[in-house]
Amino acid sequence: MNISAVSMADAKSLNKQSLVDLYEQHSPGIYRYAYRLIGDKDLAEECVSETFSRFLQAVKSGRGPSENAQGYLYRVAHNWITDQYRRQPNIHDSLEMDGHPDPNSNPSTLMGKEQERDRVRNALRKLPYDQQRVIELRFLEELSHEEVAQVLGKTVEATRAMQYRALTSLRQLLVDTQ
C-alpha cells in the first residue's frame, strides 16, 4: 500500500503526523523483510530504524521519493542489508514464511506443512541472490513489479524476466527434490 502523493508532499514538508503515519504504515513490512533476510530481531529493528533515519535525512536535504515511499523505503532497507552482509558475511539468511500454525490442525498435517516449507526455503536458498529478493518482494511482501524494480534498482522488464527465471528455476528445484 503506497502513501498518497498528497501525504508524500506533507512528509516532504516534515509534517509530523504524515511522518508518523508513513512509519506506522511501512515499518511492519520493512521489519518482516529485514528479519526474513537477516534472521535476527535486533538487526531487523536496527534496519527499520536506519531505513527511516536515512529516509528522513533524504527528505530534509530535498532528496527522497517524489511519490512512491514504499519502494524507496524497501530500497534503503535492501541497501542496508546488503551492507550488513558485506561487513558480516555469516548473517543468518532465514527466508522464513509468515504465519502461525492452526491450533486445531492435526500434528502430522503440521509436520507435513513444515517439511514443505523447508523444501521451499532450501530451494529458494539455491537461487541467485537477486532472484531470491524478487520472489520475496513479489510474493511475501506483495510489492508490485514497479516497486520491486525500484527496490532492486532495475527496470520493470528486467524484474519481470528475473521473476520468470526465478519461478522456473524454483519449480525445477522443487521437482528435483521430490
Short mmCIF file of N, CA and C in Angstrom, two decimals:
data_model
loop_
_atom_site.label_atom_id
_atom_site.label_comp_id
_atom_site.label_asym_id
_atom_site.label_seq_id
_atom_site.Cartn_x
_atom_site.Cartn_y
_atom_site.Cartn_z
N MET A 1 0.85 -1.15 0.00
CA MET A 1 0.00 0.00 0.00
C MET A 1 0.90 1.23 0.00
N ASN A 2 0.69 2.16 -0.90
CA ASN A 2 1.51 3.35 -1.02
C ASN A 2 0.85 4.53 -0.33
N ILE A 3 1.68 5.37 0.24
CA ILE A 3 1.17 6.62 0.78
C ILE A 3 0.82 7.51 -0.41
N SER A 4 -0.21 8.31 -0.30
CA SER A 4 -0.63 9.14 -1.43
C SER A 4 0.37 10.24 -1.71
N ALA A 5 0.30 10.81 -2.92
CA ALA A 5 1.20 11.90 -3.30
C ALA A 5 1.01 13.10 -2.38
N VAL A 6 -0.25 13.37 -1.97
CA VAL A 6 -0.51 14.50 -1.08
C VAL A 6 0.18 14.25 0.26
N SER A 7 0.04 13.05 0.81
CA SER A 7 0.70 12.72 2.07
C SER A 7 2.21 12.76 1.92
N MET A 8 2.70 12.34 0.75
CA MET A 8 4.14 12.39 0.49
C MET A 8 4.61 13.84 0.50
N ALA A 9 3.77 14.73 -0.05
CA ALA A 9 4.11 16.16 -0.03
C ALA A 9 4.15 16.65 1.42
N ASP A 10 3.20 16.18 2.25
CA ASP A 10 3.22 16.54 3.67
C ASP A 10 4.47 16.01 4.36
N ALA A 11 4.84 14.79 4.03
CA ALA A 11 6.05 14.20 4.62
C ALA A 11 7.28 15.00 4.20
N LYS A 12 7.31 15.42 2.94
CA LYS A 12 8.46 16.20 2.46
C LYS A 12 8.53 17.56 3.14
N SER A 13 7.38 18.07 3.58
CA SER A 13 7.40 19.34 4.32
C SER A 13 7.61 19.09 5.81
N LEU A 14 7.95 17.85 6.15
CA LEU A 14 8.25 17.41 7.52
C LEU A 14 7.05 17.53 8.45
N ASN A 15 5.86 17.34 7.90
CA ASN A 15 4.64 17.29 8.70
C ASN A 15 4.74 16.09 9.63
N LYS A 16 4.74 16.36 10.93
CA LYS A 16 4.98 15.31 11.92
C LYS A 16 3.99 14.15 11.80
N GLN A 17 2.70 14.45 11.65
CA GLN A 17 1.70 13.39 11.58
C GLN A 17 1.88 12.54 10.33
N SER A 18 2.23 13.16 9.21
CA SER A 18 2.47 12.40 7.97
C SER A 18 3.66 11.47 8.13
N LEU A 19 4.70 11.95 8.81
CA LEU A 19 5.87 11.10 9.04
C LEU A 19 5.52 9.93 9.97
N VAL A 20 4.72 10.20 10.99
CA VAL A 20 4.28 9.13 11.90
C VAL A 20 3.43 8.12 11.13
N ASP A 21 2.50 8.62 10.31
CA ASP A 21 1.64 7.73 9.51
C ASP A 21 2.47 6.87 8.56
N LEU A 22 3.45 7.50 7.93
CA LEU A 22 4.31 6.78 6.99
C LEU A 22 5.06 5.67 7.73
N TYR A 23 5.58 5.98 8.92
CA TYR A 23 6.30 4.99 9.72
C TYR A 23 5.37 3.85 10.11
N GLU A 24 4.21 4.18 10.63
CA GLU A 24 3.27 3.15 11.07
C GLU A 24 2.79 2.28 9.91
N GLN A 25 2.67 2.87 8.74
CA GLN A 25 2.19 2.13 7.57
C GLN A 25 3.26 1.17 7.04
N HIS A 26 4.52 1.59 7.03
CA HIS A 26 5.54 0.82 6.34
C HIS A 26 6.53 0.08 7.24
N SER A 27 6.65 0.45 8.50
CA SER A 27 7.65 -0.20 9.35
C SER A 27 7.41 -1.70 9.55
N PRO A 28 6.16 -2.17 9.70
CA PRO A 28 5.98 -3.63 9.87
C PRO A 28 6.49 -4.43 8.67
N GLY A 29 6.22 -3.96 7.46
CA GLY A 29 6.69 -4.66 6.27
C GLY A 29 8.20 -4.63 6.13
N ILE A 30 8.80 -3.49 6.44
CA ILE A 30 10.27 -3.37 6.38
C ILE A 30 10.88 -4.32 7.41
N TYR A 31 10.29 -4.38 8.61
CA TYR A 31 10.79 -5.28 9.64
C TYR A 31 10.71 -6.74 9.17
N ARG A 32 9.56 -7.15 8.63
CA ARG A 32 9.40 -8.54 8.16
C ARG A 32 10.44 -8.86 7.09
N TYR A 33 10.61 -7.94 6.16
CA TYR A 33 11.59 -8.13 5.08
C TYR A 33 12.99 -8.29 5.66
N ALA A 34 13.37 -7.39 6.55
CA ALA A 34 14.71 -7.45 7.15
C ALA A 34 14.89 -8.72 7.97
N TYR A 35 13.89 -9.06 8.77
CA TYR A 35 14.01 -10.25 9.62
C TYR A 35 14.11 -11.52 8.77
N ARG A 36 13.35 -11.57 7.71
CA ARG A 36 13.39 -12.74 6.83
C ARG A 36 14.78 -12.90 6.22
N LEU A 37 15.43 -11.80 5.89
CA LEU A 37 16.74 -11.87 5.26
C LEU A 37 17.88 -12.04 6.25
N ILE A 38 17.75 -11.44 7.43
CA ILE A 38 18.84 -11.44 8.40
C ILE A 38 18.65 -12.52 9.45
N GLY A 39 17.41 -12.75 9.87
CA GLY A 39 17.14 -13.77 10.88
C GLY A 39 17.48 -13.34 12.29
N ASP A 40 17.63 -12.05 12.53
CA ASP A 40 18.00 -11.54 13.85
C ASP A 40 17.08 -10.36 14.17
N LYS A 41 16.33 -10.46 15.27
CA LYS A 41 15.35 -9.42 15.62
C LYS A 41 16.01 -8.06 15.85
N ASP A 42 17.14 -8.07 16.56
CA ASP A 42 17.81 -6.80 16.85
C ASP A 42 18.30 -6.12 15.58
N LEU A 43 18.90 -6.90 14.68
CA LEU A 43 19.37 -6.33 13.42
C LEU A 43 18.20 -5.88 12.54
N ALA A 44 17.10 -6.61 12.58
CA ALA A 44 15.92 -6.20 11.81
C ALA A 44 15.37 -4.88 12.34
N GLU A 45 15.34 -4.72 13.67
CA GLU A 45 14.90 -3.45 14.25
C GLU A 45 15.87 -2.33 13.89
N GLU A 46 17.16 -2.63 13.91
CA GLU A 46 18.17 -1.64 13.52
C GLU A 46 17.97 -1.24 12.05
N CYS A 47 17.65 -2.21 11.22
CA CYS A 47 17.40 -1.93 9.80
C CYS A 47 16.22 -0.97 9.64
N VAL A 48 15.14 -1.22 10.37
CA VAL A 48 13.97 -0.33 10.30
C VAL A 48 14.35 1.07 10.74
N SER A 49 15.05 1.15 11.86
CA SER A 49 15.48 2.45 12.39
C SER A 49 16.36 3.19 11.39
N GLU A 50 17.34 2.49 10.86
CA GLU A 50 18.27 3.10 9.90
C GLU A 50 17.55 3.48 8.60
N THR A 51 16.62 2.65 8.17
CA THR A 51 15.87 2.94 6.94
C THR A 51 15.10 4.26 7.08
N PHE A 52 14.39 4.42 8.18
CA PHE A 52 13.60 5.64 8.35
C PHE A 52 14.49 6.84 8.66
N SER A 53 15.60 6.62 9.32
CA SER A 53 16.56 7.70 9.56
C SER A 53 17.12 8.21 8.23
N ARG A 54 17.49 7.30 7.35
CA ARG A 54 18.01 7.68 6.03
C ARG A 54 16.92 8.36 5.19
N PHE A 55 15.69 7.86 5.32
CA PHE A 55 14.57 8.49 4.61
C PHE A 55 14.42 9.94 5.07
N LEU A 56 14.43 10.15 6.38
CA LEU A 56 14.26 11.50 6.93
C LEU A 56 15.41 12.41 6.50
N GLN A 57 16.63 11.90 6.51
CA GLN A 57 17.78 12.69 6.04
C GLN A 57 17.60 13.08 4.58
N ALA A 58 17.14 12.14 3.77
CA ALA A 58 16.93 12.41 2.34
C ALA A 58 15.85 13.47 2.15
N VAL A 59 14.76 13.36 2.90
CA VAL A 59 13.67 14.32 2.79
C VAL A 59 14.15 15.71 3.22
N LYS A 60 14.89 15.77 4.33
CA LYS A 60 15.39 17.06 4.82
C LYS A 60 16.32 17.73 3.83
N SER A 61 17.07 16.94 3.08
CA SER A 61 18.02 17.51 2.13
C SER A 61 17.41 17.72 0.74
N GLY A 62 16.10 17.46 0.62
CA GLY A 62 15.42 17.68 -0.66
C GLY A 62 15.50 16.51 -1.62
N ARG A 63 16.05 15.40 -1.16
CA ARG A 63 16.10 14.19 -1.98
C ARG A 63 14.95 13.29 -1.53
N GLY A 64 15.03 12.06 -1.87
CA GLY A 64 13.99 11.12 -1.46
C GLY A 64 12.95 10.94 -2.54
N PRO A 65 11.94 10.15 -2.25
CA PRO A 65 10.94 9.82 -3.27
C PRO A 65 10.01 10.99 -3.54
N SER A 66 9.52 11.06 -4.77
CA SER A 66 8.52 12.08 -5.07
C SER A 66 7.12 11.54 -4.80
N GLU A 67 6.92 10.23 -5.01
CA GLU A 67 5.60 9.63 -4.79
C GLU A 67 5.66 8.30 -4.05
N ASN A 68 6.51 7.38 -4.51
CA ASN A 68 6.47 6.01 -4.03
C ASN A 68 7.37 5.80 -2.81
N ALA A 69 6.82 6.10 -1.64
CA ALA A 69 7.58 5.94 -0.41
C ALA A 69 7.92 4.47 -0.16
N GLN A 70 6.99 3.57 -0.43
CA GLN A 70 7.21 2.16 -0.13
C GLN A 70 8.40 1.61 -0.90
N GLY A 71 8.44 1.82 -2.19
CA GLY A 71 9.56 1.33 -2.98
C GLY A 71 10.88 1.93 -2.52
N TYR A 72 10.86 3.21 -2.21
CA TYR A 72 12.07 3.89 -1.73
C TYR A 72 12.54 3.29 -0.41
N LEU A 73 11.61 3.09 0.52
CA LEU A 73 11.97 2.54 1.83
C LEU A 73 12.54 1.13 1.70
N TYR A 74 11.92 0.29 0.87
CA TYR A 74 12.44 -1.06 0.68
C TYR A 74 13.82 -1.01 0.04
N ARG A 75 14.05 -0.06 -0.85
CA ARG A 75 15.36 0.08 -1.48
C ARG A 75 16.42 0.44 -0.44
N VAL A 76 16.08 1.37 0.45
CA VAL A 76 17.01 1.76 1.51
C VAL A 76 17.29 0.55 2.41
N ALA A 77 16.24 -0.18 2.79
CA ALA A 77 16.42 -1.37 3.63
C ALA A 77 17.27 -2.42 2.91
N HIS A 78 17.00 -2.63 1.64
CA HIS A 78 17.76 -3.58 0.82
C HIS A 78 19.24 -3.21 0.82
N ASN A 79 19.53 -1.92 0.62
CA ASN A 79 20.93 -1.47 0.62
C ASN A 79 21.58 -1.66 1.98
N TRP A 80 20.85 -1.36 3.06
CA TRP A 80 21.39 -1.53 4.40
C TRP A 80 21.71 -3.00 4.67
N ILE A 81 20.80 -3.89 4.29
CA ILE A 81 21.01 -5.33 4.49
C ILE A 81 22.21 -5.80 3.68
N THR A 82 22.32 -5.33 2.44
CA THR A 82 23.46 -5.69 1.60
C THR A 82 24.76 -5.25 2.26
N ASP A 83 24.77 -4.04 2.82
CA ASP A 83 25.96 -3.56 3.54
C ASP A 83 26.28 -4.46 4.73
N GLN A 84 25.26 -4.92 5.44
CA GLN A 84 25.48 -5.80 6.59
C GLN A 84 26.11 -7.12 6.16
N TYR A 85 25.64 -7.67 5.04
CA TYR A 85 26.21 -8.91 4.53
C TYR A 85 27.67 -8.73 4.14
N ARG A 86 28.01 -7.55 3.62
CA ARG A 86 29.41 -7.29 3.26
C ARG A 86 30.28 -7.22 4.51
N ARG A 87 29.75 -6.60 5.56
CA ARG A 87 30.50 -6.47 6.81
C ARG A 87 30.54 -7.77 7.60
N GLN A 88 29.43 -8.51 7.59
CA GLN A 88 29.31 -9.74 8.38
C GLN A 88 28.74 -10.83 7.49
N PRO A 89 29.58 -11.49 6.71
CA PRO A 89 29.07 -12.47 5.75
C PRO A 89 28.36 -13.67 6.37
N ASN A 90 28.46 -13.86 7.67
CA ASN A 90 27.83 -15.03 8.30
C ASN A 90 26.45 -14.73 8.87
N ILE A 91 25.85 -13.61 8.47
CA ILE A 91 24.50 -13.31 8.93
C ILE A 91 23.57 -14.43 8.47
N HIS A 92 22.69 -14.83 9.36
CA HIS A 92 21.73 -15.90 9.06
C HIS A 92 20.75 -15.46 7.99
N ASP A 93 20.58 -16.26 6.97
CA ASP A 93 19.62 -15.99 5.89
C ASP A 93 18.43 -16.91 6.10
N SER A 94 17.39 -16.41 6.78
CA SER A 94 16.33 -17.29 7.24
C SER A 94 15.26 -17.61 6.21
N LEU A 95 14.90 -16.66 5.38
CA LEU A 95 13.81 -16.87 4.41
C LEU A 95 12.58 -17.48 5.07
N GLU A 96 12.26 -16.99 6.25
CA GLU A 96 11.10 -17.51 6.97
C GLU A 96 9.81 -17.05 6.33
N MET A 97 8.82 -17.90 6.37
CA MET A 97 7.50 -17.56 5.89
C MET A 97 6.69 -17.08 7.11
N ASP A 98 5.82 -16.10 6.89
CA ASP A 98 4.97 -15.62 7.97
C ASP A 98 3.88 -16.64 8.24
N GLY A 99 3.30 -16.52 9.43
CA GLY A 99 2.15 -17.35 9.72
C GLY A 99 2.38 -18.22 10.94
N HIS A 100 1.31 -18.54 11.59
CA HIS A 100 1.34 -19.39 12.77
C HIS A 100 0.49 -20.61 12.49
N PRO A 101 0.87 -21.75 13.06
CA PRO A 101 0.08 -22.94 12.82
C PRO A 101 -1.31 -22.83 13.42
N ASP A 102 -2.26 -23.45 12.77
CA ASP A 102 -3.63 -23.52 13.27
C ASP A 102 -3.64 -24.48 14.45
N PRO A 103 -4.08 -24.00 15.64
CA PRO A 103 -4.07 -24.88 16.81
C PRO A 103 -4.99 -26.09 16.67
N ASN A 104 -5.93 -26.04 15.74
CA ASN A 104 -6.84 -27.16 15.53
C ASN A 104 -6.31 -28.17 14.52
N SER A 105 -5.14 -27.90 13.97
CA SER A 105 -4.58 -28.79 12.95
C SER A 105 -4.03 -30.07 13.56
N ASN A 106 -4.07 -31.09 12.77
CA ASN A 106 -3.52 -32.39 13.12
C ASN A 106 -1.99 -32.28 13.14
N PRO A 107 -1.30 -32.82 14.15
CA PRO A 107 0.17 -32.72 14.21
C PRO A 107 0.87 -33.26 12.96
N SER A 108 0.36 -34.33 12.37
CA SER A 108 1.02 -34.86 11.18
C SER A 108 0.83 -33.91 9.99
N THR A 109 -0.31 -33.22 9.93
CA THR A 109 -0.53 -32.22 8.89
C THR A 109 0.43 -31.06 9.07
N LEU A 110 0.56 -30.61 10.33
CA LEU A 110 1.50 -29.52 10.62
C LEU A 110 2.93 -29.90 10.24
N MET A 111 3.30 -31.13 10.55
CA MET A 111 4.65 -31.60 10.23
C MET A 111 4.86 -31.64 8.72
N GLY A 112 3.86 -32.08 7.99
CA GLY A 112 3.95 -32.12 6.53
C GLY A 112 4.09 -30.72 5.95
N LYS A 113 3.33 -29.77 6.50
CA LYS A 113 3.42 -28.38 6.03
C LYS A 113 4.80 -27.81 6.33
N GLU A 114 5.33 -28.11 7.50
CA GLU A 114 6.66 -27.60 7.87
C GLU A 114 7.73 -28.21 6.97
N GLN A 115 7.60 -29.48 6.65
CA GLN A 115 8.56 -30.11 5.74
C GLN A 115 8.48 -29.48 4.35
N GLU A 116 7.28 -29.16 3.90
CA GLU A 116 7.11 -28.50 2.60
C GLU A 116 7.73 -27.11 2.62
N ARG A 117 7.53 -26.37 3.72
CA ARG A 117 8.16 -25.05 3.85
C ARG A 117 9.67 -25.17 3.83
N ASP A 118 10.21 -26.19 4.49
CA ASP A 118 11.66 -26.42 4.48
C ASP A 118 12.16 -26.68 3.06
N ARG A 119 11.40 -27.46 2.30
CA ARG A 119 11.78 -27.72 0.89
C ARG A 119 11.83 -26.43 0.09
N VAL A 120 10.81 -25.59 0.29
CA VAL A 120 10.75 -24.32 -0.44
C VAL A 120 11.90 -23.41 0.00
N ARG A 121 12.13 -23.31 1.32
CA ARG A 121 13.25 -22.48 1.82
C ARG A 121 14.57 -22.94 1.24
N ASN A 122 14.81 -24.24 1.27
CA ASN A 122 16.07 -24.78 0.74
C ASN A 122 16.21 -24.51 -0.75
N ALA A 123 15.12 -24.65 -1.48
CA ALA A 123 15.16 -24.37 -2.92
C ALA A 123 15.41 -22.88 -3.16
N LEU A 124 14.75 -22.02 -2.39
CA LEU A 124 14.98 -20.57 -2.53
C LEU A 124 16.43 -20.20 -2.28
N ARG A 125 17.04 -20.83 -1.29
CA ARG A 125 18.45 -20.53 -0.98
C ARG A 125 19.39 -20.88 -2.12
N LYS A 126 18.96 -21.77 -2.99
CA LYS A 126 19.81 -22.18 -4.12
C LYS A 126 19.72 -21.20 -5.29
N LEU A 127 18.73 -20.32 -5.26
CA LEU A 127 18.59 -19.33 -6.32
C LEU A 127 19.63 -18.22 -6.14
N PRO A 128 20.00 -17.55 -7.23
CA PRO A 128 20.87 -16.38 -7.10
C PRO A 128 20.21 -15.32 -6.20
N TYR A 129 21.03 -14.51 -5.57
CA TYR A 129 20.57 -13.51 -4.61
C TYR A 129 19.42 -12.65 -5.16
N ASP A 130 19.59 -12.06 -6.33
CA ASP A 130 18.54 -11.18 -6.89
C ASP A 130 17.24 -11.94 -7.15
N GLN A 131 17.33 -13.19 -7.57
CA GLN A 131 16.12 -13.97 -7.80
C GLN A 131 15.40 -14.24 -6.47
N GLN A 132 16.17 -14.50 -5.41
CA GLN A 132 15.56 -14.68 -4.08
C GLN A 132 14.80 -13.42 -3.69
N ARG A 133 15.44 -12.26 -3.88
CA ARG A 133 14.82 -10.99 -3.49
C ARG A 133 13.54 -10.74 -4.29
N VAL A 134 13.55 -11.04 -5.59
CA VAL A 134 12.35 -10.84 -6.41
C VAL A 134 11.20 -11.68 -5.86
N ILE A 135 11.45 -12.93 -5.57
CA ILE A 135 10.41 -13.82 -5.04
C ILE A 135 9.90 -13.28 -3.71
N GLU A 136 10.80 -12.89 -2.81
CA GLU A 136 10.40 -12.38 -1.50
C GLU A 136 9.57 -11.11 -1.63
N LEU A 137 10.06 -10.18 -2.43
CA LEU A 137 9.36 -8.89 -2.56
C LEU A 137 8.01 -9.04 -3.25
N ARG A 138 7.93 -9.85 -4.28
CA ARG A 138 6.67 -10.02 -5.02
C ARG A 138 5.65 -10.84 -4.24
N PHE A 139 6.06 -11.95 -3.66
CA PHE A 139 5.10 -12.89 -3.11
C PHE A 139 4.98 -12.86 -1.59
N LEU A 140 6.03 -12.50 -0.89
CA LEU A 140 5.93 -12.42 0.57
C LEU A 140 5.58 -11.01 1.02
N GLU A 141 6.18 -10.01 0.39
CA GLU A 141 5.87 -8.62 0.73
C GLU A 141 4.77 -8.04 -0.15
N GLU A 142 4.41 -8.75 -1.22
CA GLU A 142 3.33 -8.38 -2.12
C GLU A 142 3.51 -7.00 -2.76
N LEU A 143 4.75 -6.69 -3.15
CA LEU A 143 5.03 -5.44 -3.85
C LEU A 143 4.69 -5.61 -5.33
N SER A 144 4.38 -4.50 -5.97
CA SER A 144 4.11 -4.52 -7.41
C SER A 144 5.42 -4.69 -8.17
N HIS A 145 5.31 -4.98 -9.47
CA HIS A 145 6.52 -5.09 -10.30
C HIS A 145 7.30 -3.78 -10.28
N GLU A 146 6.59 -2.66 -10.31
CA GLU A 146 7.23 -1.35 -10.30
C GLU A 146 8.01 -1.14 -9.00
N GLU A 147 7.41 -1.52 -7.88
CA GLU A 147 8.07 -1.35 -6.58
C GLU A 147 9.27 -2.26 -6.46
N VAL A 148 9.15 -3.49 -6.94
CA VAL A 148 10.29 -4.42 -6.91
C VAL A 148 11.43 -3.86 -7.75
N ALA A 149 11.10 -3.32 -8.90
CA ALA A 149 12.12 -2.74 -9.77
C ALA A 149 12.84 -1.60 -9.06
N GLN A 150 12.08 -0.77 -8.37
CA GLN A 150 12.70 0.34 -7.64
C GLN A 150 13.60 -0.17 -6.53
N VAL A 151 13.14 -1.15 -5.77
CA VAL A 151 13.94 -1.70 -4.68
C VAL A 151 15.25 -2.27 -5.19
N LEU A 152 15.18 -3.02 -6.29
CA LEU A 152 16.37 -3.69 -6.81
C LEU A 152 17.19 -2.80 -7.74
N GLY A 153 16.68 -1.63 -8.07
CA GLY A 153 17.41 -0.73 -8.95
C GLY A 153 17.50 -1.24 -10.38
N LYS A 154 16.42 -1.88 -10.83
CA LYS A 154 16.37 -2.45 -12.18
C LYS A 154 15.11 -1.96 -12.88
N THR A 155 15.01 -2.25 -14.17
CA THR A 155 13.79 -1.88 -14.89
C THR A 155 12.68 -2.88 -14.56
N VAL A 156 11.46 -2.47 -14.82
CA VAL A 156 10.31 -3.35 -14.59
C VAL A 156 10.45 -4.60 -15.46
N GLU A 157 10.87 -4.42 -16.70
CA GLU A 157 11.03 -5.56 -17.61
C GLU A 157 12.08 -6.53 -17.08
N ALA A 158 13.17 -5.99 -16.55
CA ALA A 158 14.23 -6.85 -16.01
C ALA A 158 13.74 -7.64 -14.79
N THR A 159 12.94 -7.00 -13.93
CA THR A 159 12.44 -7.72 -12.76
C THR A 159 11.39 -8.75 -13.15
N ARG A 160 10.59 -8.46 -14.17
CA ARG A 160 9.63 -9.46 -14.66
C ARG A 160 10.37 -10.69 -15.21
N ALA A 161 11.42 -10.43 -15.98
CA ALA A 161 12.21 -11.54 -16.54
C ALA A 161 12.90 -12.31 -15.42
N MET A 162 13.42 -11.58 -14.43
CA MET A 162 14.08 -12.23 -13.30
C MET A 162 13.08 -13.08 -12.52
N GLN A 163 11.86 -12.57 -12.34
CA GLN A 163 10.82 -13.33 -11.64
C GLN A 163 10.49 -14.60 -12.42
N TYR A 164 10.36 -14.49 -13.72
CA TYR A 164 10.07 -15.66 -14.55
C TYR A 164 11.18 -16.71 -14.40
N ARG A 165 12.44 -16.27 -14.50
CA ARG A 165 13.56 -17.20 -14.35
C ARG A 165 13.59 -17.81 -12.95
N ALA A 166 13.32 -16.99 -11.95
CA ALA A 166 13.33 -17.47 -10.57
C ALA A 166 12.25 -18.53 -10.36
N LEU A 167 11.04 -18.27 -10.85
CA LEU A 167 9.96 -19.23 -10.68
C LEU A 167 10.22 -20.52 -11.46
N THR A 168 10.79 -20.38 -12.65
CA THR A 168 11.13 -21.56 -13.46
C THR A 168 12.18 -22.39 -12.73
N SER A 169 13.22 -21.73 -12.23
CA SER A 169 14.28 -22.44 -11.50
C SER A 169 13.74 -23.05 -10.22
N LEU A 170 12.92 -22.30 -9.50
CA LEU A 170 12.35 -22.79 -8.25
C LEU A 170 11.48 -24.02 -8.50
N ARG A 171 10.67 -23.96 -9.53
CA ARG A 171 9.82 -25.10 -9.89
C ARG A 171 10.68 -26.33 -10.16
N GLN A 172 11.75 -26.15 -10.94
CA GLN A 172 12.63 -27.27 -11.27
C GLN A 172 13.33 -27.82 -10.02
N LEU A 173 13.79 -26.93 -9.16
CA LEU A 173 14.44 -27.37 -7.92
C LEU A 173 13.47 -28.16 -7.05
N LEU A 174 12.23 -27.73 -6.99
CA LEU A 174 11.24 -28.43 -6.18
C LEU A 174 10.88 -29.79 -6.78
N VAL A 175 10.82 -29.86 -8.10
CA VAL A 175 10.56 -31.15 -8.77
C VAL A 175 11.73 -32.10 -8.50
N ASP A 176 12.94 -31.58 -8.58
CA ASP A 176 14.13 -32.41 -8.37
C ASP A 176 14.25 -32.95 -6.95
N THR A 177 13.65 -32.26 -5.96
CA THR A 177 13.77 -32.71 -4.57
C THR A 177 12.60 -33.57 -4.11
N GLN A 178 11.67 -33.85 -5.01
CA GLN A 178 10.52 -34.68 -4.62
C GLN A 178 10.88 -36.13 -4.57
#
